[in-house]
Amino acid sequence: MEVIVSRLRSLIRNSYSPYSGFRVASLVVDENGNMYGGVNIENSSYGLTMCAERVAVFNAIASGARRIRRVYIGTEVSPPAPPCGACLQVISEFGDADTEIILVSLKTGETIKYKLEDLLPVRFHGSYIGGVD
Ligand code: THU
């Protein structure tokens, strides 16, 4: 966990959050144990802001990953902040009920561990529209 906390601490420095001042860093671990990072990227047109978790997931998928085993989310508040609903849905596309969502406070070092099914118990997925399971 110390390695993760230190990676999140260096990654969060890349957060582009001049409007909210709320910095977020995320690390996604794929089925092969490879790790991909993301930070929140805000926009002067506020609604175009992208969360750190989605940047990390998209980075993973664009790099060739397909399944997500674990997502770390680092914030500088205590208790550590959870992902928003939009990010949970995006994680769900490439994860499953057991995908781990681990919240990390970079202020106190406190961690809270969930499974995706804890945070998004009923999920919309591709099988409803005749796509992937
Ligand atoms: N944010 C994230 O990066 N992840 C979340 O799950 C929730 C919110 C960012 C978006 C915005 O840049 C800032 O936090 C305040 O909402």
GROMACS .gro file of C-alpha atoms and ligand atoms in nm:
model
  149
    1MET     CA    1   0.000   0.000   0.000
    2GLU     CA    2   0.291   0.237   0.066
    3VAL     CA    3   0.396   0.213  -0.299
    4ILE     CA    4   0.041   0.292  -0.410
    5VAL     CA    5   0.013   0.591  -0.177
    6SER     CA    6   0.341   0.728  -0.303
    7ARG     CA    7   0.237   0.679  -0.667
    8LEU     CA    8  -0.096   0.852  -0.600
    9ARG     CA    9   0.087   1.139  -0.427
   10SER     CA   10   0.310   1.204  -0.726
   11LEU     CA   11   0.027   1.153  -0.977
   12ILE     CA   12  -0.210   1.398  -0.804
   13ARG     CA   13   0.038   1.678  -0.875
   14ASN     CA   14  -0.073   1.647  -1.240
   15SER     CA   15  -0.438   1.715  -1.153
   16TYR     CA   16  -0.567   2.009  -1.358
   17SER     CA   17  -0.826   2.151  -1.119
   18PRO     CA   18  -0.796   2.532  -1.114
   19TYR     CA   19  -1.173   2.583  -1.070
   20SER     CA   20  -1.259   2.350  -0.782
   21GLY     CA   21  -0.914   2.316  -0.630
   22PHE     CA   22  -1.017   1.956  -0.556
   23ARG     CA   23  -0.740   1.725  -0.671
   24VAL     CA   24  -0.804   1.358  -0.753
   25ALA     CA   25  -0.569   1.081  -0.871
   26SER     CA   26  -0.663   0.731  -0.975
   27LEU     CA   27  -0.475   0.411  -1.053
   28VAL     CA   28  -0.640   0.125  -1.242
   29VAL     CA   29  -0.503  -0.230  -1.222
   30ASP     CA   30  -0.590  -0.460  -1.513
   31GLU     CA   31  -0.620  -0.839  -1.542
   32ASN     CA   32  -0.244  -0.873  -1.589
   33GLY     CA   33  -0.148  -0.653  -1.295
   34ASN     CA   34  -0.054  -0.360  -1.518
   35MET     CA   35  -0.126  -0.018  -1.372
   36TYR     CA   36  -0.259   0.294  -1.543
   37GLY     CA   37  -0.298   0.642  -1.399
   38GLY     CA   38  -0.538   0.932  -1.434
   39VAL     CA   39  -0.614   1.268  -1.275
   40ASN     CA   40  -0.914   1.498  -1.291
   41ILE     CA   41  -0.898   1.745  -1.579
   42GLU     CA   42  -1.125   2.047  -1.546
   43ASN     CA   43  -1.247   2.288  -1.813
   44SER     CA   44  -1.359   2.652  -1.811
   45SER     CA   45  -1.683   2.510  -1.953
   46TYR     CA   46  -1.738   2.325  -1.627
   47GLY     CA   47  -1.952   2.042  -1.762
   48LEU     CA   48  -1.665   1.922  -1.980
   49THR     CA   49  -1.456   1.834  -1.674
   50MET     CA   50  -1.341   1.473  -1.665
   51CYS     CA   51  -1.296   1.275  -1.343
   52ALA     CA   52  -0.967   1.108  -1.256
   53GLU     CA   53  -1.120   0.759  -1.250
   54ARG     CA   54  -1.251   0.785  -1.604
   55VAL     CA   55  -0.921   0.924  -1.729
   56ALA     CA   56  -0.746   0.624  -1.567
   57VAL     CA   57  -0.994   0.371  -1.712
   58PHE     CA   58  -0.972   0.525  -2.059
   59ASN     CA   59  -0.592   0.529  -2.033
   60ALA     CA   60  -0.601   0.156  -1.947
   61ILE     CA   61  -0.834   0.065  -2.232
   62ALA     CA   62  -0.647   0.280  -2.484
   63SER     CA   63  -0.329   0.099  -2.379
   64GLY     CA   64  -0.483  -0.241  -2.457
   65ALA     CA   65  -0.627  -0.348  -2.120
   66ARG     CA   66  -0.977  -0.499  -2.127
   67ARG     CA   67  -1.064  -0.614  -1.775
   68ILE     CA   68  -1.027  -0.408  -1.459
   69ARG     CA   69  -0.948  -0.577  -1.129
   70ARG     CA   70  -0.894  -0.284  -0.898
   71VAL     CA   71  -0.928   0.095  -0.891
   72TYR     CA   72  -0.747   0.315  -0.638
   73ILE     CA   73  -0.882   0.667  -0.584
   74GLY     CA   74  -0.667   0.919  -0.402
   75THR     CA   75  -0.805   1.244  -0.261
   76GLU     CA   76  -0.675   1.490  -0.002
   77VAL     CA   77  -0.977   1.475   0.225
   78SER     CA   78  -1.070   1.256   0.520
   79PRO     CA   79  -1.265   1.036   0.498
   80PRO     CA   80  -1.143   0.965   0.141
   81ALA     CA   81  -1.394   1.052  -0.132
   82PRO     CA   82  -1.578   0.780  -0.329
   83PRO     CA   83  -1.621   0.779  -0.708
   84CYS     CA   84  -1.920   0.950  -0.868
   85GLY     CA   85  -2.197   0.749  -1.029
   86ALA     CA   86  -2.078   0.817  -1.383
   87CYS     CA   87  -1.734   0.674  -1.300
   88LEU     CA   88  -1.891   0.366  -1.139
   89GLN     CA   89  -2.082   0.297  -1.460
   90VAL     CA   90  -1.765   0.332  -1.669
   91ILE     CA   91  -1.570   0.105  -1.430
   92SER     CA   92  -1.858  -0.145  -1.454
   93GLU     CA   93  -1.815  -0.175  -1.832
   94PHE     CA   94  -1.471  -0.330  -1.783
   95GLY     CA   95  -1.502  -0.470  -1.430
   96ASP     CA   96  -1.734  -0.707  -1.249
   97ALA     CA   97  -1.910  -0.732  -0.912
   98ASP     CA   98  -1.577  -0.819  -0.743
   99THR     CA   99  -1.373  -0.535  -0.889
  100GLU     CA  100  -1.213  -0.361  -0.594
  101ILE     CA  101  -1.258   0.012  -0.539
  102ILE     CA  102  -1.008   0.137  -0.285
  103LEU     CA  103  -1.042   0.490  -0.148
  104VAL     CA  104  -0.723   0.647  -0.017
  105SER     CA  105  -0.690   0.965   0.187
  106LEU     CA  106  -0.359   1.123   0.090
  107LYS     CA  107  -0.405   1.349   0.393
  108THR     CA  108  -0.426   1.080   0.663
  109GLY     CA  109  -0.327   0.757   0.485
  110GLU     CA  110  -0.668   0.609   0.570
  111THR     CA  111  -0.804   0.354   0.320
  112ILE     CA  112  -1.156   0.222   0.267
  113LYS     CA  113  -1.206  -0.087   0.053
  114TYR     CA  114  -1.524  -0.167  -0.142
  115LYS     CA  115  -1.628  -0.399  -0.418
  116LEU     CA  116  -1.802  -0.254  -0.721
  117GLU     CA  117  -2.121  -0.436  -0.618
  118ASP     CA  118  -2.122  -0.247  -0.285
  119LEU     CA  119  -2.129   0.091  -0.460
  120LEU     CA  120  -2.331  -0.002  -0.770
  121PRO     CA  121  -2.543  -0.303  -0.672
  122VAL     CA  122  -2.771  -0.296  -0.977
  123ARG     CA  123  -2.582  -0.234  -1.299
  124PHE     CA  124  -2.685  -0.153  -1.653
  125HIS     CA  125  -2.468  -0.358  -1.886
  126GLY     CA  126  -2.429  -0.462  -2.247
  127SER     CA  127  -2.643  -0.775  -2.233
  128TYR     CA  128  -2.956  -0.559  -2.199
  129ILE     CA  129  -2.893  -0.417  -2.544
  130GLY     CA  130  -2.770  -0.737  -2.705
  131GLY     CA  131  -2.404  -0.645  -2.675
  132VAL     CA  132  -2.129  -0.776  -2.452
  133ASP     CA  133  -2.209  -0.944  -2.118
  134THU     N1  134  -1.394   1.434  -0.940
  134THU     C1  135  -1.321   1.324  -0.975
  134THU     O1  136  -1.213   1.335  -1.034
  134THU     N2  137  -1.373   1.203  -0.945
  134THU     C2  138  -1.495   1.181  -0.886
  134THU     O2  139  -1.538   1.067  -0.876
  134THU     C3  140  -1.572   1.295  -0.836
  134THU     C4  141  -1.522   1.430  -0.872
  134THU     C5  142  -1.340   1.567  -0.973
  134THU     C6  143  -1.418   1.641  -1.078
  134THU     C7  144  -1.384   1.785  -1.044
  134THU     O3  145  -1.262   1.818  -1.110
  134THU     C8  146  -1.359   1.785  -0.895
  134THU     O4  147  -1.342   1.648  -0.858
  134THU     C9  148  -1.472   1.845  -0.814
  134THU     O5  149  -1.593   1.787  -0.847
   0.00000   0.00000   0.00000
